[in-house]
Short mmCIF file of C-alpha atoms and ligand atoms in Angstrom, two decimals:
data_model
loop_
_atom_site.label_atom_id
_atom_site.label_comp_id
_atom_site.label_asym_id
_atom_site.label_seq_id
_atom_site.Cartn_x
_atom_site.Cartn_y
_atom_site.Cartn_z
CA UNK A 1 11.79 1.74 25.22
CA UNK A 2 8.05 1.18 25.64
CA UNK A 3 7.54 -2.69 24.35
CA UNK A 4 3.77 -2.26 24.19
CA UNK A 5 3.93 -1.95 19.94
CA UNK A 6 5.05 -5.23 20.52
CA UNK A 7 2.59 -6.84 21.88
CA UNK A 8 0.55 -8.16 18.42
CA UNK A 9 -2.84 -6.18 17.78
CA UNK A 10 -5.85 -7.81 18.30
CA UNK A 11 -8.13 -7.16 15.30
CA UNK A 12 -10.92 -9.43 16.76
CA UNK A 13 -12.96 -6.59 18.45
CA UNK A 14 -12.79 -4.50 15.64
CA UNK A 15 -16.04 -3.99 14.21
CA UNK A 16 -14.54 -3.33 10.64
CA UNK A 17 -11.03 -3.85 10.40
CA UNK A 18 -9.12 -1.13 8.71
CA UNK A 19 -8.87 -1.63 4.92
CA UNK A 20 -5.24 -0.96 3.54
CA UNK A 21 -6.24 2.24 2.84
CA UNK A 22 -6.76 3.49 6.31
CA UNK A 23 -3.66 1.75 7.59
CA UNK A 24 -1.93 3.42 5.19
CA UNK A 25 -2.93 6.34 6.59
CA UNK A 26 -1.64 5.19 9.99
CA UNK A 27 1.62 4.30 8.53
CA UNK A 28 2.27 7.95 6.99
CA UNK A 29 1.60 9.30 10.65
CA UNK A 30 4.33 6.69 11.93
CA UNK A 31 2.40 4.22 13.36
CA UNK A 32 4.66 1.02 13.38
CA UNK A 33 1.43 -1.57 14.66
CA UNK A 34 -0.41 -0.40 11.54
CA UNK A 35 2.53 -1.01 9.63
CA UNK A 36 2.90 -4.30 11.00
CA UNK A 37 -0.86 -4.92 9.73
CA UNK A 38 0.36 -3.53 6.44
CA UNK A 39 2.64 -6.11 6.26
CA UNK A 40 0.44 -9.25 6.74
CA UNK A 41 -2.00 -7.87 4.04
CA UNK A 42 0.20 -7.32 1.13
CA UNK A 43 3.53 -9.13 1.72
CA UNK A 44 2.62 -12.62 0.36
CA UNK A 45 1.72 -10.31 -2.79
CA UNK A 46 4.90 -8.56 -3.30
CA UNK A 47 6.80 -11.31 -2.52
CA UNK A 48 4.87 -13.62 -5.14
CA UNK A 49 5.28 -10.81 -7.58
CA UNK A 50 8.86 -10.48 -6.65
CA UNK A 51 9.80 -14.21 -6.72
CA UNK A 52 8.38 -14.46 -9.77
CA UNK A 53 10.20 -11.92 -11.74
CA UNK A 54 13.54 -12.46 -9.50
CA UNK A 55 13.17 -16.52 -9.25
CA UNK A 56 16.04 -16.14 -6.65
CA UNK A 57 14.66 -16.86 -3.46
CA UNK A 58 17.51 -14.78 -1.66
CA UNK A 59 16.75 -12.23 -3.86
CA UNK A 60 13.73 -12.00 -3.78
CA UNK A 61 13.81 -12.08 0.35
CA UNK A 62 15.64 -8.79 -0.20
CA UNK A 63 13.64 -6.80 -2.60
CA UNK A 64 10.60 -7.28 -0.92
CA UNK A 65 12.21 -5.78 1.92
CA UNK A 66 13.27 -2.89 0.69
CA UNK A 67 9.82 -2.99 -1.01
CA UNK A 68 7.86 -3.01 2.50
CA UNK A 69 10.30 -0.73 3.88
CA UNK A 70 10.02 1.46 1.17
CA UNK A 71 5.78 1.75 1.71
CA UNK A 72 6.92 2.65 5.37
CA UNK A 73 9.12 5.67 4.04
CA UNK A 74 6.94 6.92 1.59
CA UNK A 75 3.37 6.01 3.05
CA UNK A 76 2.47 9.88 2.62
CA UNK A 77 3.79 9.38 -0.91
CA UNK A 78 0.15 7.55 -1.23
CA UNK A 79 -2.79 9.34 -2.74
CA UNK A 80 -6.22 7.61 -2.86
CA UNK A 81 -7.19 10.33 -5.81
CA UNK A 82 -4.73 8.42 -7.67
CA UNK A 83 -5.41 4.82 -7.31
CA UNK A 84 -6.05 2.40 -5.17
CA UNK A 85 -3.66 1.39 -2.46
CA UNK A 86 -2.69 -1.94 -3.87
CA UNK A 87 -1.80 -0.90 -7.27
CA UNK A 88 0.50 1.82 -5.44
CA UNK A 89 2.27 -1.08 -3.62
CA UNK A 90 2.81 -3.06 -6.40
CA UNK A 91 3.99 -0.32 -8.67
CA UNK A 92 6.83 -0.28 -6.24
CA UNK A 93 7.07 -3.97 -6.01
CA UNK A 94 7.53 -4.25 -9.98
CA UNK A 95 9.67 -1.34 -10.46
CA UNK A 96 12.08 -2.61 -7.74
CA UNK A 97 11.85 -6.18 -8.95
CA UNK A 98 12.90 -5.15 -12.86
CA UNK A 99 15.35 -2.41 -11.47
CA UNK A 100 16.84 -5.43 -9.90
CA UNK A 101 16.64 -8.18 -12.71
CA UNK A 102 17.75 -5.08 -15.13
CA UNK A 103 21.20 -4.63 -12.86
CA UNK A 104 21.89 -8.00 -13.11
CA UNK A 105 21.91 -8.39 -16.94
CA UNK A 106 23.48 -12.42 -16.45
CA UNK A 107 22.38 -13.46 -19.93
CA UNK A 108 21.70 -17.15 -18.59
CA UNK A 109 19.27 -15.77 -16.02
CA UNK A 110 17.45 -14.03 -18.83
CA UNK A 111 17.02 -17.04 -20.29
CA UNK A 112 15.65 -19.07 -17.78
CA UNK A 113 13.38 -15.72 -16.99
CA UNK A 114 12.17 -16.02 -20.54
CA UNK A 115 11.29 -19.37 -20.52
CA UNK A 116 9.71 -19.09 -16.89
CA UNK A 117 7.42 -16.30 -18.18
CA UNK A 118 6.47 -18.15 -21.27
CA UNK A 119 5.44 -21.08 -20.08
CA UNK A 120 4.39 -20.90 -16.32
CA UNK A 121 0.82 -20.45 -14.97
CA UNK A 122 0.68 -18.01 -11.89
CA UNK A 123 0.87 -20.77 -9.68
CA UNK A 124 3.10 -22.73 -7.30
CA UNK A 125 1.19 -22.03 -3.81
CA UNK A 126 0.71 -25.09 -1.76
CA UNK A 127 -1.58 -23.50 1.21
CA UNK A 128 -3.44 -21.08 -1.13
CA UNK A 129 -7.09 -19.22 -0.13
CA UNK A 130 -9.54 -20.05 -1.61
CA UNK A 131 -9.99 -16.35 -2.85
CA UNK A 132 -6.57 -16.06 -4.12
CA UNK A 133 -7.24 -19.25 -6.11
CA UNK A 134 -10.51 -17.45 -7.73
CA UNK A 135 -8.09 -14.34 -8.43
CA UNK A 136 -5.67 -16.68 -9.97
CA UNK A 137 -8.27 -18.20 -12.17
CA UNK A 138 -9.47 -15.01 -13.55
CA UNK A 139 -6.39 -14.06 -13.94
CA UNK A 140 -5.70 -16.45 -16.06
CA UNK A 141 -8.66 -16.42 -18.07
CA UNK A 142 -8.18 -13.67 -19.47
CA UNK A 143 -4.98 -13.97 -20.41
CA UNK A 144 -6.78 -16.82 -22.44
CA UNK A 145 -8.91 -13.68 -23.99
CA UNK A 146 -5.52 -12.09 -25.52
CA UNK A 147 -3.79 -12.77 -28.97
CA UNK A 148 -0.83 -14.51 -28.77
CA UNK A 149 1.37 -11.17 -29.29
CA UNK A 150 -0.64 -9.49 -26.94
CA UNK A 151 0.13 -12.45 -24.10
CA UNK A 152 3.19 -13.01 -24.53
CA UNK A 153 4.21 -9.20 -25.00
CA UNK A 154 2.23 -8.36 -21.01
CA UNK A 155 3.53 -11.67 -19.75
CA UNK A 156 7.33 -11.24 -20.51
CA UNK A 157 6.99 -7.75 -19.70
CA UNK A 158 5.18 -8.16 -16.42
CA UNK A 159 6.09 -11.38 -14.97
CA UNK A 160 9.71 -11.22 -16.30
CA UNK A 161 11.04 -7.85 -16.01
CA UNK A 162 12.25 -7.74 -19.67
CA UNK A 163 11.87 -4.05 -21.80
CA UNK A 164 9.75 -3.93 -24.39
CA UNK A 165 12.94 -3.41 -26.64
CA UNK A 166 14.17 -6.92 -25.48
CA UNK A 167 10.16 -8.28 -25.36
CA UNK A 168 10.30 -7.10 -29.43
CA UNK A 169 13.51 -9.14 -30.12
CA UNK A 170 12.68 -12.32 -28.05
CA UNK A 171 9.53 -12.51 -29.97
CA UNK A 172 11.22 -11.35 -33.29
CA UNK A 173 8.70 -8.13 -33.22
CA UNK A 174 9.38 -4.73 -34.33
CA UNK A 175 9.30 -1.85 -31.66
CA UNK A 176 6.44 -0.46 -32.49
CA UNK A 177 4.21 -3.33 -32.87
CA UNK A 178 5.42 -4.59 -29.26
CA UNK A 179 4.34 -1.29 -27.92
CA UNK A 180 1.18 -1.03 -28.91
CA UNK A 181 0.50 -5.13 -28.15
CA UNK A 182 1.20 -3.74 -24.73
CA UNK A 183 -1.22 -1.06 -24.46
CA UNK A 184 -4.28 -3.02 -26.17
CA UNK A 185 -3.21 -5.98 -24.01
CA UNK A 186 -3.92 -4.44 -21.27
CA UNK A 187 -6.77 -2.46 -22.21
CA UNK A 188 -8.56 -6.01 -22.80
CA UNK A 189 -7.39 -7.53 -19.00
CA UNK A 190 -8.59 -4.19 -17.64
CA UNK A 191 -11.94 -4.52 -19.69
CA UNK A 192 -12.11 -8.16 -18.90
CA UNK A 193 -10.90 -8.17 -15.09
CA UNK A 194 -13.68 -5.34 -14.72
CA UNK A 195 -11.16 -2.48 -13.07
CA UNK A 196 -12.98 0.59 -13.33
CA UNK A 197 -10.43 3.28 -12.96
CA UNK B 1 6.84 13.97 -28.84
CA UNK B 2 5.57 11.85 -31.71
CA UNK B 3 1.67 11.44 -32.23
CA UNK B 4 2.42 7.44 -31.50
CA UNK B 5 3.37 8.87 -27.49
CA UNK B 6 0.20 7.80 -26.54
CA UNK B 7 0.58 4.11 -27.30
CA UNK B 8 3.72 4.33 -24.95
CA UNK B 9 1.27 4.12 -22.04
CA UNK B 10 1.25 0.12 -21.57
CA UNK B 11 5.30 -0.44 -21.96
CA UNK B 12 5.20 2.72 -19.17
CA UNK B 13 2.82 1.09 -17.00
CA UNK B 14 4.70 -2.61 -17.15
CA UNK B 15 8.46 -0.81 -16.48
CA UNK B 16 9.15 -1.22 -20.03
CA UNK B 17 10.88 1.67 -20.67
CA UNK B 18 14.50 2.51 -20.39
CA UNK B 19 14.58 5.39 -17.91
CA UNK B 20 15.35 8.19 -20.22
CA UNK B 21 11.59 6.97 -22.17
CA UNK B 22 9.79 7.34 -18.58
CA UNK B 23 11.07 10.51 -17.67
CA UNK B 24 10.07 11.89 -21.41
CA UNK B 25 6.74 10.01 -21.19
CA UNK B 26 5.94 11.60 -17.89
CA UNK B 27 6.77 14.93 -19.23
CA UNK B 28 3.88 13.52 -21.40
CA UNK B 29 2.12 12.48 -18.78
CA UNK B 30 1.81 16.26 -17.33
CA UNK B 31 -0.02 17.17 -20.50
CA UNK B 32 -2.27 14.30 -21.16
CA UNK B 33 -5.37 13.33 -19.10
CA UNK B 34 -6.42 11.01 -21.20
CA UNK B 35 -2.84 9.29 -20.73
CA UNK B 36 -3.29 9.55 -17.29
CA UNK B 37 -6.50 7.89 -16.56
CA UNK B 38 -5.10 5.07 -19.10
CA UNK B 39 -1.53 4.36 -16.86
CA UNK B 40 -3.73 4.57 -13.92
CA UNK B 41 -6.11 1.63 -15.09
CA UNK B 42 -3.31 -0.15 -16.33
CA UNK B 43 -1.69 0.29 -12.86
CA UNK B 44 -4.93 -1.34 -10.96
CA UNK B 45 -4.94 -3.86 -13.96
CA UNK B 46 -1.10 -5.08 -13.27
CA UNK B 47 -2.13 -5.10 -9.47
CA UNK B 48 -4.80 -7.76 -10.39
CA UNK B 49 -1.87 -9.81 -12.20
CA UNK B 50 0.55 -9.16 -9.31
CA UNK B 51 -3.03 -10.59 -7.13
CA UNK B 52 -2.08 -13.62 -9.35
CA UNK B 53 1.50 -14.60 -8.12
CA UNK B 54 0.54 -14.58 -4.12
CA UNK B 55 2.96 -16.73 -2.27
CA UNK B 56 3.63 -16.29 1.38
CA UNK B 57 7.76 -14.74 2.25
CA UNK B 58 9.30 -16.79 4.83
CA UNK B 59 8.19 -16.42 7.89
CA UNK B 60 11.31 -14.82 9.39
CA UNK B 61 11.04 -11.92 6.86
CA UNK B 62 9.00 -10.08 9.10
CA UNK B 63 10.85 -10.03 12.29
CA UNK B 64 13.44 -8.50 10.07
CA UNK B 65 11.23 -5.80 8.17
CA UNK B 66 9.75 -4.43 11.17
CA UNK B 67 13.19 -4.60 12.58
CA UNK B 68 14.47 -2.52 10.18
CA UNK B 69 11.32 0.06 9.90
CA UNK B 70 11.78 0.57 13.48
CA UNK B 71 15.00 2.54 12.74
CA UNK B 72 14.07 4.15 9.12
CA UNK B 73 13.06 7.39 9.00
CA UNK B 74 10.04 8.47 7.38
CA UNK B 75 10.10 11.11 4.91
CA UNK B 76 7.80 14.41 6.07
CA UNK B 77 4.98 15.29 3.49
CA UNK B 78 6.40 17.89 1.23
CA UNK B 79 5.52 21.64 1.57
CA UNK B 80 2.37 21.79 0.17
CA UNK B 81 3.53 23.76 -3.02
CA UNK B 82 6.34 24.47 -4.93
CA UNK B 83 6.83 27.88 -6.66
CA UNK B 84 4.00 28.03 -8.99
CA UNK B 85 5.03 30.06 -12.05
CA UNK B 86 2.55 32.97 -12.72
CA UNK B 87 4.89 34.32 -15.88
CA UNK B 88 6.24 32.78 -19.34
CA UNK B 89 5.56 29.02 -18.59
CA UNK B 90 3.54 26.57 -16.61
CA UNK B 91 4.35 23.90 -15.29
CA UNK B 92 1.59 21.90 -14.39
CA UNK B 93 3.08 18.90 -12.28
CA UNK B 94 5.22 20.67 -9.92
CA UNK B 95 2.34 21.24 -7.81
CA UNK B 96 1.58 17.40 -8.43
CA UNK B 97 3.86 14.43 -9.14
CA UNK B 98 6.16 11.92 -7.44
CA UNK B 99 9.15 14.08 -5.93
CA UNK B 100 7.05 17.34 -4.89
CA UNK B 101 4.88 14.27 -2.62
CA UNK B 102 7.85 13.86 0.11
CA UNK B 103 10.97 15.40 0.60
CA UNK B 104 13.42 13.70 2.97
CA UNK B 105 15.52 16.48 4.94
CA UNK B 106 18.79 15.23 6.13
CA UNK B 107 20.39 16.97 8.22
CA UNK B 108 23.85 15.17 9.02
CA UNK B 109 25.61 14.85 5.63
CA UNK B 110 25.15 11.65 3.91
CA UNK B 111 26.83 9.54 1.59
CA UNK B 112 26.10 11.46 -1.80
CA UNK B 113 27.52 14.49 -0.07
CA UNK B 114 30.65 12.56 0.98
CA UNK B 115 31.17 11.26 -2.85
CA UNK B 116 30.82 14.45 -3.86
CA UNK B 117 33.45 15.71 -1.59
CA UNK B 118 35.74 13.18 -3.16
CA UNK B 119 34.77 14.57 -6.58
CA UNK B 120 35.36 18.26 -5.49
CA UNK B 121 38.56 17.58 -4.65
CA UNK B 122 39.68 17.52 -7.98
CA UNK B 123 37.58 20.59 -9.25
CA UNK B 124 39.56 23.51 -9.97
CA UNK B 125 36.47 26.61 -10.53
CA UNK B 126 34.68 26.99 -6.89
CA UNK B 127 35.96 24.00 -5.63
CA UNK B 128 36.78 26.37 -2.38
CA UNK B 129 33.32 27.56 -2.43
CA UNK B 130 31.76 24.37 -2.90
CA UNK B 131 33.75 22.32 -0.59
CA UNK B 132 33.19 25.51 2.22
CA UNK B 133 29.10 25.23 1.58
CA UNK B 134 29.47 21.53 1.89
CA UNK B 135 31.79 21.56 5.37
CA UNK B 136 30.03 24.73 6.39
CA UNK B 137 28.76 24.34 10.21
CA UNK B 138 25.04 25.35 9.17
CA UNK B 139 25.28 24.04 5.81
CA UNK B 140 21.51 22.25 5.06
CA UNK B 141 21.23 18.74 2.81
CA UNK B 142 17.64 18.36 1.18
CA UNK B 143 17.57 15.20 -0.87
CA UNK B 144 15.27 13.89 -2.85
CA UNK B 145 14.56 10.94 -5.00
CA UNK B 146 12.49 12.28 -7.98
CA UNK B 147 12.47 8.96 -9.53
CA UNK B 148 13.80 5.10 -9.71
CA UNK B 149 17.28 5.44 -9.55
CA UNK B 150 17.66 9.28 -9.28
CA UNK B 151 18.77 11.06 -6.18
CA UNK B 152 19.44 14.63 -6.24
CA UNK B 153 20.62 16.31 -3.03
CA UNK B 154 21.07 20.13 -2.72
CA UNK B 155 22.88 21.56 0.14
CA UNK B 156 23.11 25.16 1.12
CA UNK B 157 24.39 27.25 4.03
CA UNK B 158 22.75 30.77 5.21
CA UNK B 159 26.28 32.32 6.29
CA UNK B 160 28.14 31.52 2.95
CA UNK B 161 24.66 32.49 1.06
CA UNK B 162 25.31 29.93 -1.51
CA UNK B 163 24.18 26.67 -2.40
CA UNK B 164 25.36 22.96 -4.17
CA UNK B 165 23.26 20.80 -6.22
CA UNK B 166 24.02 17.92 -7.01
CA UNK B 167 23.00 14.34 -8.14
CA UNK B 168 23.39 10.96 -9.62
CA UNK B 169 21.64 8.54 -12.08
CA UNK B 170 20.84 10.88 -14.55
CA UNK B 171 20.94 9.28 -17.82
CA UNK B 172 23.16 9.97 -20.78
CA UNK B 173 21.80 12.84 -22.92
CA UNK B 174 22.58 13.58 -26.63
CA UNK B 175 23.04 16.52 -28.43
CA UNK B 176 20.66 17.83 -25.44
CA UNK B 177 21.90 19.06 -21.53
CA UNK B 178 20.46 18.82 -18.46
CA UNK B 179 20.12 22.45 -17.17
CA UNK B 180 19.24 23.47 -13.48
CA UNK B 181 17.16 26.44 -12.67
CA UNK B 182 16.70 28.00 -9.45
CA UNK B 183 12.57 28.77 -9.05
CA UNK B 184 11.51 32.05 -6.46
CA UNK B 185 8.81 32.47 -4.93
CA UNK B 186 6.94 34.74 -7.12
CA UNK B 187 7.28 32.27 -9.76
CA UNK B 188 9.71 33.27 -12.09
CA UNK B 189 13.04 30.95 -12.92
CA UNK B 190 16.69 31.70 -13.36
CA UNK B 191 19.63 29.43 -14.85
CA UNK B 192 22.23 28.26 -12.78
CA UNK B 193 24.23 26.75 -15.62
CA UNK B 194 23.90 23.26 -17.66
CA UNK B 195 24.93 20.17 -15.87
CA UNK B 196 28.17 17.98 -16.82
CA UNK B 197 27.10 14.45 -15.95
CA UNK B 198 29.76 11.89 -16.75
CA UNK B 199 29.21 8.54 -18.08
CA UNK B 200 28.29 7.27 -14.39
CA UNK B 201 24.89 9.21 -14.45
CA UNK B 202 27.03 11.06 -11.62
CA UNK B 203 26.51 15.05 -11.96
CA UNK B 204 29.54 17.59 -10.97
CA UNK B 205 28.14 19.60 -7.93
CA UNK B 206 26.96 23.08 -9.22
CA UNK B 207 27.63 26.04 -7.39
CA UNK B 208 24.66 28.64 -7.09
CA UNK B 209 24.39 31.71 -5.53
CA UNK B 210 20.51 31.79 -4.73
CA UNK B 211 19.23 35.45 -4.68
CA UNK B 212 16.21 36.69 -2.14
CA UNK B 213 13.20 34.76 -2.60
CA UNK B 214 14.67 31.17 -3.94
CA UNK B 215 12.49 28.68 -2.85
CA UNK B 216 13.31 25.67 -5.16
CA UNK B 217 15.62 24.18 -8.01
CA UNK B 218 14.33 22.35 -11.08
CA UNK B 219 15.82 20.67 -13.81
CA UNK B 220 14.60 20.55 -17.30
CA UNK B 221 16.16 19.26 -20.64
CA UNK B 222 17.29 22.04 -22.51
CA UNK B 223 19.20 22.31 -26.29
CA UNK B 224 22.84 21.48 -25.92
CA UNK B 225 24.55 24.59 -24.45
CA UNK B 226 21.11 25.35 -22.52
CA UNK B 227 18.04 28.01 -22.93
CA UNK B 228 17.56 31.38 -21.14
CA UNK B 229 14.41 29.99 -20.09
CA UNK B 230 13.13 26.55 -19.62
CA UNK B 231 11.81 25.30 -22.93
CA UNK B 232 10.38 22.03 -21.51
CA UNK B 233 9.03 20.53 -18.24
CA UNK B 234 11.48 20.02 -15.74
CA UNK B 235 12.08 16.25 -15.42
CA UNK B 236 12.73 17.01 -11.30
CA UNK B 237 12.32 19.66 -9.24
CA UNK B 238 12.38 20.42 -4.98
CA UNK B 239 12.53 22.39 -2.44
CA UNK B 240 14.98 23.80 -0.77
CA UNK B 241 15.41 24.21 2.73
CA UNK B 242 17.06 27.20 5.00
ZN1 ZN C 1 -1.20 10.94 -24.26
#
């Protein structure tokens, strides 16, 4: 077997590296180096996301596995019309980490989820960049900018995998108010995080 | 669907929704632009709060993900179209969502297959047939996995002329059925019979005799009993191969 995928890429006399985009492009056609460069760009994300919701660390090893292996299968599954590459990725990443949490059902866990959700800031990253650190802040102003139904509602949905049927009867809700607290949630992150899509 | 559907869009975007609400809000989905464009900011938005949670995996992770790529196969790009149906109804995202993206072609039989030869063992109606198209030396698995959870697999063989579908993770329907329809090329649909699905989400393998000109199968949610044509979107459809 020809070794020379092995031999690491060197990105250095690229005059523009490839955005995920393009190397998602790559990865549809089979090519395992641009899957490798895949990987460096979005696994600390999915596996943040992942830990978060999961808390397990074991766990969470092995969803964002079959997360990253999962962009390799389905890399042609990708449509830029649609969205942007990272918000494809982390669709997966969240559906994978609640189908997980969700199969579980240990009522203890769901508990400490709860309470890890409620409470915690995004945060727990020693070596941090700096520009992950500005995301992070944004991030978490506007969550500031939301009622308190409204935060709560995205934050135990998001961060801790719960339905909004079980988001409605932690927070002593009814259905429909926890629904819509979702939607205009969100519609004031996306205003206030400036996402144009 | 209720006039409040629309307000489902943020519990769809954050996984909120038991799988049965997705599928119906997709069906949704297929109708609504303005739905659309909303999930689709909501999806970039949750990316930004996913953006939020970075935290490097252990460094050995890798070594074992490209490991394990190395001997995954791919799934080809879908034909470029299903059937598109020219009479009676339309059905919009056949040509467009999730399942009709990739189709994964298997050729040795895999394990769905194999638990379904365990369950047609005890069928009594076409369990010959079924059990012949599933042994059969040029029999053909297409599977697919039209959503979370879902995997449907149809397997046919050219000499025997007939074809099994069959699946698992369907969820539990009520006073409604499942039915599968086999789509042709020039568009039109036929039944091939409601599903049973038992409490498993797994569904009995379905015997069809495809006529000239079959290209796919689809399955839609029909009245109990089913329709003689679909009455709704179908909440999966695919190809089929051979
Ligand atoms: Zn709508």
């Amino acid at each position: 077997m020809d070794r020379a995928a092995a031999v690491p890429h060197d990105a250095a006399h690229d005059a523009d590296p490839p955005g995920l985009e393009e190397l998602l492009g790559l990865v549809a056609r089979g090519d395992e180096q641009a899957f490798g460069r895949v990987y460096d760009l979005i696994s600390p994300t999915v596996y943040g996301l992942v830990r978060r919701i999961l808390r397990d660390p074991a766990q969470s090893e092995e969803v964002t596995q079959e997360v990253l292996v999962e962009v390799w299968r389905s890399a042609c599954r990708y449509d830029a019309r649609r969205g942007s590459p990272q918000a494809w990725v982390m669709t997966l990443a969240h559906r994978r980490a609640v189908d997980r949490v969700r199969s579980e059902q240990a009522s203890s866990d769901r508990e400490a989820r709860a309470a890890a959700a409620d409470t915690q800031r995004p945060y727990d990253e020693v070596a941090e960049e700096a520009t992950d650190r500005l995301e992070r802040e944004r991030v978490r102003r506007c969550l500031d900018t939301l009622t308190e139904l409204q935060e709560q509602s995205v934050r135990l949905a998001f961060y801790g995998g719960y339905s909004y049927r079980e988001v409605a009867g932690l927070l002593s809700a009814p259905l429909g108010t926890i629904k819509t607290r979702m939607r205009d949630g969100l519609i004031r992150l996306r205003d206030c995080l400036g996402v144009d899509w | 669907m209720g006039q409040d559907t629309h307000t489902l869009t943020g519990a769809y975007a954050l996984n909120a929704l038991s799988p049965t609400e997705s599928v119906r809000f997709e069906d949704h989905l297929a109708d609504c632009d303005s739905c659309v464009q909303e999930v689709r900011g909501f999806a970039e938005t949750s990316a930004r709060l996913a953006a939020a949670t970075v935290q490097a995996p252990p460094a050995e992770l890798r070594a074992r993900v490209l490991e394990e790529v190395a001997r995954t196969r791919q799934l080809a790009p879908a034909p470029e179209r299903l059937p598109e149906p020219r009479a009676r109804r339309t059905w919009p995202w056949l040509l467009g969502l999730a399942l009709a993206a990739c189709v994964a072609t298997i050729i040795a039989l895999g394990a769905v297959v194999l638990d379904q030869g365990r369950q047609v063992d005890e069928l009594h109606a076409n369990e010959q047939r079924i059990a012949a198209v599933i042994s059969a030396p040029d029999a053909v698995s297409t599977s697919a996995e039209p959503m979370e959870g879902v995997s449907v697999t149809v397997v046919s063989s050219e000499t025997l002329g007939d074809l099994v579908f069959s699946a698992h993770g369907l969820e539990d329907l009520h006073e409604e059925d499942y039915q599968l329809w086999l789509t042709r090329d020039d568009g039109s649909v036929y039944s091939a019979g409601v599903l049973s699905v038992d409490e498993a989400g797994f569904v009995l393998p379905v015997l069809a005799e495809p006529d000239e000109g079959t290209e796919g199968v689809a399955v839609t949610v029909e009245p109990e009993g089913g329709s003689d044509q679909p009455t709704s979107d179908p909440v999966m459809a695919m190809p089929v191969t051979g």
